[in-house]
Amino acid sequence: MRVAVHGIGLYAPGLPNWQAALPVLRGEQAWYAAQLPAVTLPLPSAERRRTSACARAAWAVAEQALAASGFDAHEVNTVFVSSGGDGAILHQLCLALASPDRAVSPTHFHNSVHNAPAGYYGIAHASHAASTSLCNHAAPFAAGLLEAAVQVVTENRPVLLVGFDLVAPFPLAPLWPAQQDFAAALLLAPPGRSDALAHWRVAPTAAAGAPAADPDWLLQFARANPVAQSLPLLAALAAGTSALRRLPYLDGLSLEVECAH
Amino acid sequence: MNPLPITALATASPLGLGLDAALSALRQGKSGLRPNDFADGVLPTWIGRVGDIEACPLPASLEAYDCRNNRLAHLGLEQDGFRAAVARARQRWGGARIGVFLGTTTSGILATEQAYRAHDSDGALPASFDYAHTHSLYSVTDYVRTSLQLAGPAYSISTACSSSAKVFAAASRMIAAGVCDAAVVGGVDSLCHSILYGFNSLALLSSQPCRPWDAQRDGLSLGEAAGFALLEREAESDIALLGYGESADAYHMSSPHPAGAGALLAMRAALQHAGLDPQAIDYVNLHGTASPANDRAEDQAVSQLFGTEIACSSTKGHTGHTLGAAGITEAILCALTLRSGIAPATLHQRQADPALRCRVLTQAKPLHPQRVMSNSFGFGGDNCALVLGRTP
């Protein structure tokens, strides 16, 4: 499957947005963990107050990728993906259910649906475009990228892939797939426009292993957050050179991405 | 799109185990709802419960996945010769060419709820608690893929109540793109406190068996179910997926657009995708949750697109709202309608809501439809409509 990359979003400690992350991803600056700027969604205040940290992180990367692409949100399908959803909301819900009266906050309940970040995004853009919200415990980004590429080639329209995984509070934390916060987005479209940032060939493959060596900080990040398994791809985009990358997906299955500029 | 053959189905729902039990309940207008007796059983509501889950342990080799939701998945896989059909497909296409795409809203969250109640004095969760295998939203898909010995692409879709309708769209695209030759799709959601107390917090639970399209309808009955379908690129089959449509409401997190604007877009997209006019559809299985707002919005959207003569029913009175399993459960009931010719009733109606215009069947009726639509609309405004039909 051939897709064009038209926009990239990033929101992670030390990588607060795509432009600021470029020198780090190119190896020109060292990575260090810095606090992330706050994000707010353009919603009426009552609704804005109810947004979860996951919804805000997803919004941050979605907006970067969308704005860079020049596409109108109304013509862009969305694929939201994480390893298993929102750990902070799950914690609140399970705490409440462990209390004697089991009284659940309505806001926590409606934020507990996995498609809440997608819902807020759609409301903020007043976009009726099709949207899906996926999970794959160990390899969410590969699962989401495959889905996004399949939608680009079968629906013949741009697709915004939004990956997010945030840390969970104790006592969930040690069991949670994300030990660092990380969110990334890609705006993928059918090839054709001349201003694409890169062209990718995406295909599932039985071949395993990373064909390229990445720096330690990046590999550590990719181990600390399943969505950060996208970092080798993002580093290849930042370098602006042709590259072959394989993302781990499932047992015996990787996702191969051949990047050309 | 070209019709996509549906070569096997399996169901475990409050109507019973297997397709025959479900069809028999549809013919008789029998409800699977009962007064809430799940866990603490405190909330005064009715539920659709699958009675055999507790007595259905997982095979020893897959014990790590043991939780109510995966037990329900297992029970579903054992029905209607589904495993044998998947084994045949595996022989034909190879396991790596068969994807697994399942819908769920809460997967095995009950396991985490129980772990939080059993925490130790330091607040830590019990050492035996295995989040990845029992609760993760992906665990049910992982379980089914492992159990069926499949090796193709896989993920869970979790878009609230449209989850297991959207799996048909996902599989259809994967096959069209050449990534898969076949796919196991479906959905599994099981009763848990999060959902019962969550819907209660929104004042959306009825204290009676739910009454879609009734003048005094006052909310949902929740249910649990597992359902599966096998889709293959080319195969002999009597039923096929003809089209799908997806849209976002972009309106509110937990209320539908009042005029059903998003629902209408999804239904129109499904027809366009199938290359059909509204007149080609003979029956609509409504989302029909029996919440005052849902039925009002859906009524407007359906009557605007199809007029007020087309036969419709909501089967939520039979099964309860099975959330992430609602799309597949209703797709299966639609397949049974196509096969048997019997369109199901909308149960528990005492007085039709005079403000609603759709022609909602209150008795099961021989209709012999050729093509049907199934609607699924979720929290967060995520909508999906499917068109299923008899193959000529």
XYZ file of C-alpha atoms in Angstrom:
653
model
C 0.000 0.000 0.000
C 1.373 3.385 -0.986
C 0.535 6.461 1.070
C 1.813 10.018 1.222
C 2.692 11.625 4.572
C 1.324 15.178 4.804
C 1.556 16.031 8.482
C 3.130 14.849 11.720
C 2.258 15.537 15.347
C 4.224 14.728 18.486
C 3.564 15.336 22.186
C 5.886 13.630 24.660
C 8.358 14.606 27.375
C 11.313 16.277 25.635
C 9.436 16.115 22.305
C 6.693 18.734 22.851
C 5.784 19.114 19.165
C 7.084 18.025 15.754
C 9.103 21.148 14.975
C 10.765 21.219 18.411
C 11.498 17.487 18.185
C 13.272 17.667 14.819
C 16.811 18.457 16.117
C 16.463 15.733 18.782
C 15.259 13.144 16.271
C 18.105 14.115 13.898
C 20.650 13.606 16.689
C 21.630 17.296 16.698
C 20.430 17.832 20.262
C 20.361 15.483 23.235
C 16.961 14.285 24.436
C 16.028 15.211 27.972
C 12.711 14.863 29.759
C 11.034 18.244 30.033
C 7.553 19.086 31.231
C 4.907 19.320 28.544
C 2.891 22.470 27.839
C -0.809 22.357 28.791
C -3.291 21.720 25.999
C -6.887 22.929 25.786
C -9.568 21.990 23.302
C -11.699 24.665 21.618
C -14.944 23.553 23.262
C -17.566 25.298 25.408
C -16.146 25.627 28.927
C -18.391 22.951 30.523
C -17.312 20.405 27.932
C -13.672 21.537 27.953
C -13.466 20.952 31.710
C -14.609 17.375 31.225
C -11.874 16.424 28.745
C -9.399 13.817 29.991
C -5.612 14.016 29.757
C -5.745 11.371 26.994
C -8.236 13.454 25.003
C -5.973 16.510 25.362
C -2.796 14.660 24.321
C -4.617 13.162 21.337
C -5.912 16.599 20.383
C -2.404 18.120 20.619
C -0.916 15.723 18.070
C -3.990 15.587 15.844
C -3.965 19.375 15.454
C -0.271 19.549 14.577
C -0.597 16.923 11.858
C -3.844 18.331 10.503
C -2.588 21.938 10.418
C 0.663 20.941 8.677
C -1.242 19.016 6.016
C -3.551 21.792 4.913
C -6.439 19.303 4.665
C -9.858 20.300 5.999
C -10.887 18.204 9.030
C -14.238 17.493 7.370
C -12.591 15.497 4.565
C -10.276 13.510 6.853
C -11.203 10.140 8.414
C -9.634 9.457 11.789
C -8.087 6.360 13.387
C -7.427 6.718 17.128
C -5.319 4.019 18.733
C -3.795 3.158 22.093
C -2.699 0.021 23.891
C -5.789 -0.117 26.084
C -7.333 3.283 26.627
C -7.264 5.736 29.507
C -5.613 4.424 32.691
C -6.402 7.495 34.790
C -10.129 7.278 34.044
C -10.117 3.512 34.579
C -8.504 4.081 37.969
C -11.158 6.619 38.990
C -13.935 4.310 37.853
C -12.588 1.250 39.687
C -11.921 3.266 42.852
C -15.534 4.472 42.842
C -16.819 0.940 42.223
C -14.760 -0.360 45.150
C -16.447 2.148 47.487
C -19.502 1.045 49.523
C -22.117 2.894 47.425
C -20.353 2.290 44.068
C -21.386 5.786 42.963
C -19.750 6.575 39.611
C -19.207 10.104 38.299
C -21.135 10.583 35.048
C -18.153 12.467 33.613
C -15.774 9.603 34.406
C -18.242 7.195 32.866
C -18.584 8.999 29.590
C -14.837 9.594 29.444
C -14.303 5.870 30.020
C -15.454 4.920 26.532
C -12.335 4.338 24.481
C -13.560 6.618 21.708
C -13.859 9.645 24.036
C -10.763 11.380 22.529
C -12.236 10.777 19.053
C -15.595 12.114 20.238
C -14.090 15.346 21.581
C -12.033 15.777 18.397
C -15.153 15.364 16.248
C -17.143 17.816 18.368
C -14.348 20.422 18.363
C -14.109 20.241 14.541
C -17.836 19.686 13.953
C -16.663 16.892 11.666
C -18.952 14.032 10.655
C -16.109 12.147 8.932
C -15.852 8.453 9.788
C -13.752 7.716 12.835
C -12.586 4.549 14.517
C -10.860 3.833 17.842
C -8.653 0.759 18.123
C -6.597 -1.095 20.703
C -3.735 -3.501 20.480
C -2.032 -4.145 23.809
C 1.573 -4.528 22.701
C 1.700 -2.825 19.307
C -1.006 -0.199 18.969
C 0.859 2.050 16.563
C 1.531 -0.726 14.042
C -2.125 -1.805 14.263
C -3.276 1.789 13.732
C -0.846 2.465 10.886
C -1.998 -0.660 9.048
C -5.648 0.382 9.494
C -4.914 3.963 8.371
C -3.027 2.798 5.262
C -5.828 0.362 4.400
C -8.379 3.182 4.717
C -6.287 5.502 2.522
C -6.128 2.948 -0.305
C -9.689 1.583 -0.035
C -11.617 4.767 0.800
C -9.293 6.941 -1.309
C -9.285 9.810 1.168
C -6.933 11.300 3.754
C -6.747 9.596 7.139
C -5.459 11.071 10.384
C -3.814 8.446 12.609
C -3.692 9.497 16.276
C -1.794 7.317 18.768
C -1.784 8.033 22.497
C -0.742 6.203 25.644
C -0.368 7.933 29.006
C 0.892 6.532 32.300
C -1.648 5.248 34.831
C -1.760 6.041 38.571
C -0.943 3.568 41.353
C -2.026 0.777 41.839
C -2.553 0.273 38.113
C 0.823 1.808 37.168
C 3.072 -1.276 37.418
C 0.726 -3.280 35.173
C 0.145 -0.512 32.658
C 1.806 -0.707 29.217
C 2.845 2.983 29.272
C 5.588 3.969 31.735
C 6.111 7.308 29.940
C 3.577 9.601 28.288
C 3.633 9.627 24.507
C 1.331 10.696 21.674
C 1.995 10.932 17.944
C -0.095 11.574 14.839
C 0.354 11.140 11.093
C -1.763 12.594 8.318
C -1.691 10.034 5.491
C -3.290 10.524 2.082
C -3.425 8.944 -1.355
C -0.272 9.919 -3.284
C -0.820 12.726 -5.768
C -0.219 16.078 -4.100
C 3.245 17.509 -4.791
C 3.822 18.845 -1.268
C 3.978 15.477 0.532
C 6.631 15.229 3.261
C 7.377 11.633 2.306
C 5.977 8.653 0.453
C 5.622 5.330 2.219
C 5.039 1.775 1.140
C 3.348 -0.028 4.036
C 2.964 -3.819 4.176
C 2.643 -6.526 6.813
C 5.552 -8.949 6.635
C 6.740 -12.122 8.338
C 10.262 -10.642 8.515
C 11.195 -9.459 11.993
C 13.783 -7.174 13.514
C 14.744 -3.570 13.021
C 16.785 -3.085 9.850
C 18.377 0.098 11.212
C 20.200 1.004 14.417
C 18.498 3.719 16.466
C 20.000 5.649 19.386
C 19.580 4.329 22.937
C 17.282 7.100 24.193
C 14.883 6.366 21.352
C 14.889 2.598 21.911
C 14.311 3.121 25.637
C 11.381 5.403 24.881
C 9.953 2.821 22.493
C 10.138 0.216 25.279
C 8.508 2.552 27.820
C 5.445 3.322 25.710
C 3.841 1.134 23.019
C 2.829 4.128 20.882
C 6.471 5.305 20.991
C 7.312 2.290 18.819
C 6.549 4.870 16.121
C 9.764 6.766 16.977
C 12.041 4.961 14.465
C 9.571 5.981 11.732
C 9.437 9.548 13.010
C 13.249 9.675 13.149
C 13.383 8.551 9.506
C 10.911 11.316 8.606
C 13.012 13.850 10.525
C 16.192 12.722 8.764
C 14.476 13.157 5.398
C 16.320 10.218 3.882
C 15.121 6.985 2.329
C 14.831 4.242 4.896
C 13.348 0.850 5.651
C 11.799 0.311 9.074
C 9.930 -2.613 10.630
C 7.550 -2.053 13.515
C 6.841 -5.043 15.763
C 3.143 -5.949 15.446
C 2.079 -9.463 16.477
C 3.765 -12.855 16.889
C 5.321 -13.642 13.527
C 4.072 -10.423 11.978
C 5.772 -7.021 11.564
C 4.732 -3.923 9.695
C 7.280 -2.890 7.105
C 7.499 0.745 6.065
C 9.696 1.807 3.176
C 10.205 5.573 3.277
C 11.094 7.630 0.221
C 11.412 11.413 0.043
C -18.507 -2.860 -3.021
C -18.746 -6.466 -4.180
C -20.886 -8.561 -1.828
C -18.625 -10.121 0.812
C -19.689 -13.702 1.648
C -20.501 -14.464 5.294
C -19.658 -18.150 5.597
C -20.241 -18.861 9.298
C -21.961 -17.296 12.291
C -21.995 -18.070 16.006
C -23.904 -16.503 18.880
C -24.185 -16.707 22.649
C -26.684 -14.178 23.975
C -29.444 -13.837 26.539
C -31.631 -15.625 23.953
C -29.529 -18.750 24.459
C -26.594 -20.552 22.934
C -26.471 -20.906 19.173
C -28.424 -19.701 16.157
C -31.344 -22.114 16.642
C -32.039 -20.813 20.145
C -31.934 -17.222 18.895
C -34.248 -17.933 15.953
C -36.688 -19.782 18.142
C -36.811 -16.788 20.526
C -37.380 -14.410 17.598
C -40.215 -16.555 16.244
C -41.901 -16.758 19.651
C -41.247 -13.146 20.639
C -39.445 -14.401 23.729
C -37.333 -11.996 25.787
C -34.045 -12.973 27.414
C -34.344 -10.227 30.037
C -34.696 -10.891 33.757
C -34.595 -8.841 36.976
C -31.039 -7.809 37.825
C -29.295 -10.628 39.664
C -25.744 -9.838 38.571
C -23.120 -9.646 41.339
C -24.566 -7.499 44.140
C -27.864 -7.241 42.243
C -28.721 -3.992 43.998
C -29.725 -1.775 41.086
C -33.429 -2.101 40.284
C -33.178 -2.861 36.592
C -33.541 -5.764 34.143
C -30.599 -7.450 32.478
C -29.880 -9.840 29.645
C -27.583 -12.422 31.146
C -25.930 -15.440 29.535
C -26.611 -18.143 32.089
C -23.797 -20.543 31.376
C -20.694 -18.354 31.720
C -19.829 -19.278 35.299
C -19.896 -22.985 34.424
C -17.733 -22.602 31.333
C -14.027 -22.520 32.236
C -11.395 -21.882 29.580
C -9.197 -24.705 28.269
C -6.208 -25.262 30.589
C -3.713 -24.056 27.977
C -5.460 -20.660 27.856
C -6.065 -20.303 31.601
C -4.137 -17.012 31.776
C -7.037 -15.375 29.903
C -9.649 -16.511 32.429
C -12.238 -13.808 33.101
C -15.970 -13.433 32.510
C -15.492 -11.742 29.132
C -13.130 -14.342 27.681
C -15.340 -17.145 29.024
C -18.212 -15.570 27.136
C -16.015 -15.356 24.024
C -15.164 -19.039 24.454
C -18.821 -19.971 24.809
C -19.575 -18.082 21.600
C -16.787 -19.795 19.665
C -18.159 -23.218 20.652
C -21.513 -22.597 18.947
C -22.846 -23.348 15.476
C -19.812 -25.207 14.114
C -17.845 -21.965 14.052
C -14.482 -23.503 14.994
C -14.793 -26.089 12.224
C -15.648 -23.367 9.697
C -12.587 -21.348 10.749
C -10.421 -24.474 10.522
C -11.632 -24.965 6.939
C -10.847 -21.318 6.141
C -7.410 -21.741 7.711
C -6.774 -24.714 5.430
C -7.882 -22.728 2.430
C -6.251 -19.341 3.012
C -3.553 -19.967 5.647
C -3.745 -18.593 9.198
C -1.566 -15.574 8.393
C -4.120 -14.405 5.799
C -7.048 -14.386 8.250
C -7.497 -11.266 10.371
C -9.314 -10.998 13.704
C -11.259 -7.793 14.371
C -13.515 -7.727 17.417
C -15.574 -5.050 19.115
C -15.793 -4.546 22.853
C -16.471 -1.595 25.131
C -15.160 -2.917 28.429
C -13.512 -6.285 27.631
C -12.702 -7.929 30.986
C -12.959 -4.795 33.165
C -14.768 -6.891 35.794
C -11.363 -8.483 36.585
C -9.905 -5.033 37.382
C -13.002 -4.052 39.373
C -12.537 -7.200 41.466
C -8.792 -6.531 41.860
C -9.531 -3.005 43.180
C -11.933 -4.452 45.751
C -9.365 -7.056 46.795
C -6.377 -4.683 47.117
C -4.017 -5.248 50.056
C -3.345 -2.877 52.976
C -0.750 -0.949 50.913
C -3.331 -0.429 48.195
C -1.529 -2.733 45.729
C -3.571 -4.999 43.486
C -3.435 -8.772 44.115
C -0.341 -10.427 42.633
C -2.567 -12.870 40.756
C -4.250 -10.071 38.765
C -3.194 -10.204 35.090
C -4.332 -6.986 33.381
C -2.921 -7.811 29.954
C -4.641 -11.186 29.559
C -7.926 -10.527 31.345
C -8.876 -6.885 31.051
C -6.947 -5.097 28.320
C -9.361 -4.080 25.561
C -7.237 -6.232 23.282
C -7.343 -9.343 25.500
C -10.580 -10.679 23.992
C -9.177 -10.382 20.459
C -5.908 -11.927 21.589
C -7.846 -14.787 23.178
C -9.945 -15.480 20.079
C -6.952 -15.226 17.709
C -4.898 -17.604 19.868
C -7.778 -19.994 20.415
C -8.537 -20.203 16.675
C -4.823 -20.483 15.789
C -4.939 -17.501 13.451
C -1.919 -15.349 12.634
C -3.196 -12.426 10.551
C -3.597 -8.762 11.550
C -5.688 -8.129 14.669
C -7.035 -5.367 16.868
C -10.028 -4.525 18.998
C -12.414 -1.776 17.954
C -13.817 0.129 20.891
C -16.211 2.812 19.708
C -18.856 2.151 22.363
C -22.095 0.655 21.008
C -21.079 0.673 17.332
C -17.884 -1.374 17.969
C -18.969 -4.726 16.588
C -20.793 -3.246 13.603
C -17.638 -1.395 12.555
C -15.643 -4.651 12.525
C -17.481 -5.571 9.294
C -16.249 -2.351 7.671
C -12.719 -2.954 8.938
C -12.575 -6.549 7.680
C -14.125 -5.593 4.374
C -11.401 -2.979 3.806
C -8.590 -5.316 4.893
C -9.797 -7.879 2.356
C -10.277 -5.234 -0.369
C -6.746 -3.929 0.226
C -5.329 -7.445 -0.146
C -3.989 -7.543 3.412
C -6.298 -10.458 4.339
C -8.257 -13.103 2.415
C -10.665 -13.758 5.256
C -11.499 -12.396 8.682
C -13.138 -13.428 11.916
C -15.206 -10.479 13.096
C -17.490 -10.112 16.042
C -17.904 -8.636 19.458
C -17.933 -9.645 23.095
C -19.138 -7.620 26.066
C -20.044 -9.014 29.466
C -21.910 -7.662 32.456
C -19.804 -5.635 34.893
C -20.299 -2.984 37.537
C -18.735 -0.185 35.447
C -21.490 -0.428 32.899
C -24.406 -0.980 35.283
C -23.380 1.826 37.642
C -22.170 4.020 34.772
C -25.477 3.965 32.906
C -27.219 4.370 36.255
C -25.186 7.562 36.863
C -26.588 8.965 33.611
C -30.151 7.975 34.656
C -30.391 5.821 31.523
C -31.446 2.489 33.072
C -35.082 1.442 33.009
C -36.508 -0.275 36.065
C -38.643 -2.388 33.671
C -37.737 -4.499 30.635
C -36.761 -1.859 28.052
C -39.577 -0.680 25.748
C -38.250 0.698 22.458
C -40.605 3.150 20.669
C -43.059 3.081 23.601
C -44.668 6.340 24.700
C -43.424 5.772 28.263
C -40.032 4.289 27.431
C -37.599 5.268 30.158
C -34.239 3.761 29.360
C -32.120 0.722 28.666
C -31.861 -2.842 29.838
C -28.220 -3.897 29.683
C -27.125 -7.260 28.383
C -24.121 -9.374 27.518
C -23.325 -11.403 24.420
C -20.666 -12.880 22.203
C -21.092 -13.131 18.453
C -18.815 -14.023 15.566
C -18.926 -14.046 11.774
C -16.478 -15.462 9.265
C -16.018 -13.346 6.136
C -14.193 -14.764 3.121
C -13.044 -13.126 -0.104
C -14.766 -15.757 -2.251
C -16.976 -18.562 -1.031
C -20.391 -20.157 -1.313
C -22.773 -18.574 1.160
C -26.432 -17.669 1.488
C -25.775 -14.301 3.190
C -23.388 -11.478 2.316
C -22.320 -8.072 3.542
C -23.456 -5.617 0.861
C -22.331 -2.323 2.340
C -21.343 -0.329 5.388
C -21.472 3.331 6.378
C -19.726 5.153 9.191
C -20.080 8.683 10.535
C -19.478 10.834 13.581
C -22.249 12.837 15.264
C -19.893 15.648 16.326
C -22.596 16.676 18.749
C -22.266 15.420 22.350
C -20.377 12.722 24.263
C -23.422 10.881 25.578
C -26.487 12.248 23.758
C -27.318 11.640 20.104
C -27.852 14.517 17.671
C -31.550 15.368 18.219
C -32.475 15.019 14.536
C -30.275 11.963 14.018
C -27.991 13.821 11.579
C -25.029 11.486 12.158
C -27.247 8.395 11.988
C -28.655 9.565 8.656
C -25.156 10.099 7.228
C -24.117 6.565 8.243
C -27.239 4.985 6.697
C -26.821 7.001 3.470
C -23.143 6.029 3.277
C -24.062 2.346 3.709
C -26.580 2.511 0.851
C -24.149 4.372 -1.385
C -21.456 1.846 -0.611
C -23.827 -0.996 -1.475
C -24.937 0.809 -4.637
C -28.570 0.617 -3.522
C -31.521 2.990 -3.301
C -33.504 3.180 -0.062
C -36.337 1.264 -1.816
C -34.044 -1.772 -2.093
C -34.065 -2.251 1.686
C -36.929 -4.365 3.028
C -36.369 -4.155 6.776
C -34.362 -2.127 9.322
C -33.051 -3.532 12.595
C -33.003 -0.350 14.656
C -30.396 0.600 17.239
C -33.514 1.235 19.356
C -32.061 1.366 22.869
C -35.362 2.619 24.368
C -33.722 5.733 25.757
C -36.118 8.614 25.034
C -33.473 10.564 23.098
C -32.053 7.684 21.012
C -35.373 6.436 19.701
C -36.558 9.964 18.882
C -33.384 10.786 16.926
C -33.273 7.436 15.129
C -36.965 7.657 14.255
C -36.379 10.966 12.486
C -33.348 9.691 10.588
C -34.948 6.393 9.499
C -38.257 7.938 8.455
C -36.469 10.702 6.557
C -34.442 8.177 4.549
C -36.894 5.306 4.118
C -40.296 6.881 4.691
C -42.727 5.484 7.237
C -43.824 2.240 5.534
C -40.653 0.180 5.827
C -40.818 -2.566 8.489
C -38.537 -1.866 11.460
C -37.866 -3.410 14.817
C -35.546 -3.044 17.761
C -34.431 -6.354 19.247
C -33.126 -4.706 22.431
C -36.234 -6.004 24.220
C -35.077 -9.550 23.385
C -31.395 -9.278 24.300
C -30.982 -6.053 26.222
C -28.351 -3.614 25.015
C -25.202 -5.694 24.682
C -23.068 -2.602 23.902
C -19.867 -3.689 22.171
C -21.591 -6.929 21.142
C -24.780 -5.212 19.915
C -23.586 -4.709 16.324
C -22.663 -8.355 15.776
C -25.653 -9.700 17.716
C -28.059 -7.659 15.606
C -26.183 -8.503 12.385
C -26.676 -12.176 13.312
C -30.378 -11.607 14.052
C -30.610 -9.900 10.649
C -28.979 -12.949 9.035
C -31.588 -15.135 10.763
C -34.316 -12.823 9.446
C -32.916 -13.151 5.913
C -32.718 -16.945 6.225
C -36.057 -17.603 7.918
C -38.054 -14.758 6.417
C -39.253 -13.824 9.935
C -38.819 -10.193 10.974
C -38.623 -9.920 14.763
C -40.975 -7.992 17.029
C -40.201 -4.950 19.157
C -41.019 -6.380 22.563
C -42.619 -4.874 25.675
C -44.452 -2.072 23.899
C -47.653 -1.050 25.717
C -48.508 2.131 23.901
C -46.773 3.295 20.742
C -45.231 6.739 21.059
C -47.523 8.934 18.915
C -44.606 11.310 18.273
C -42.626 8.599 16.451
C -43.313 7.746 12.820
C -41.451 4.535 11.968
C -43.534 1.407 11.324
C -42.257 -0.645 14.222
C -43.364 -4.292 14.245
C -44.807 -5.415 17.570
C -45.304 -9.034 16.449
C -42.797 -11.283 14.698
C -43.922 -11.371 11.082
C -43.137 -13.353 7.900
C -41.621 -10.683 5.681
C -39.104 -12.596 3.513
C -36.752 -9.643 3.043
C -33.964 -9.797 0.465
C -31.904 -6.949 1.912
C -31.861 -5.467 5.405
C -30.107 -2.674 7.260
C -28.765 -2.894 10.805
C -28.089 0.304 12.767
C -25.578 0.773 15.589
C -24.953 4.147 17.211
C -22.485 4.719 20.025
C -21.575 7.108 22.815
C -19.151 9.702 21.577
C -21.335 9.924 18.468
C -19.785 7.018 16.563
C -22.326 5.588 14.100
C -22.340 2.568 11.808
C -24.966 1.091 9.491
C -24.627 -2.267 7.724
C -26.486 -3.644 4.713
C -26.841 -7.427 4.605
C -28.570 -9.458 1.945
C -29.433 -12.906 0.620
C -27.111 -13.963 -2.147
C -28.904 -14.704 -5.425
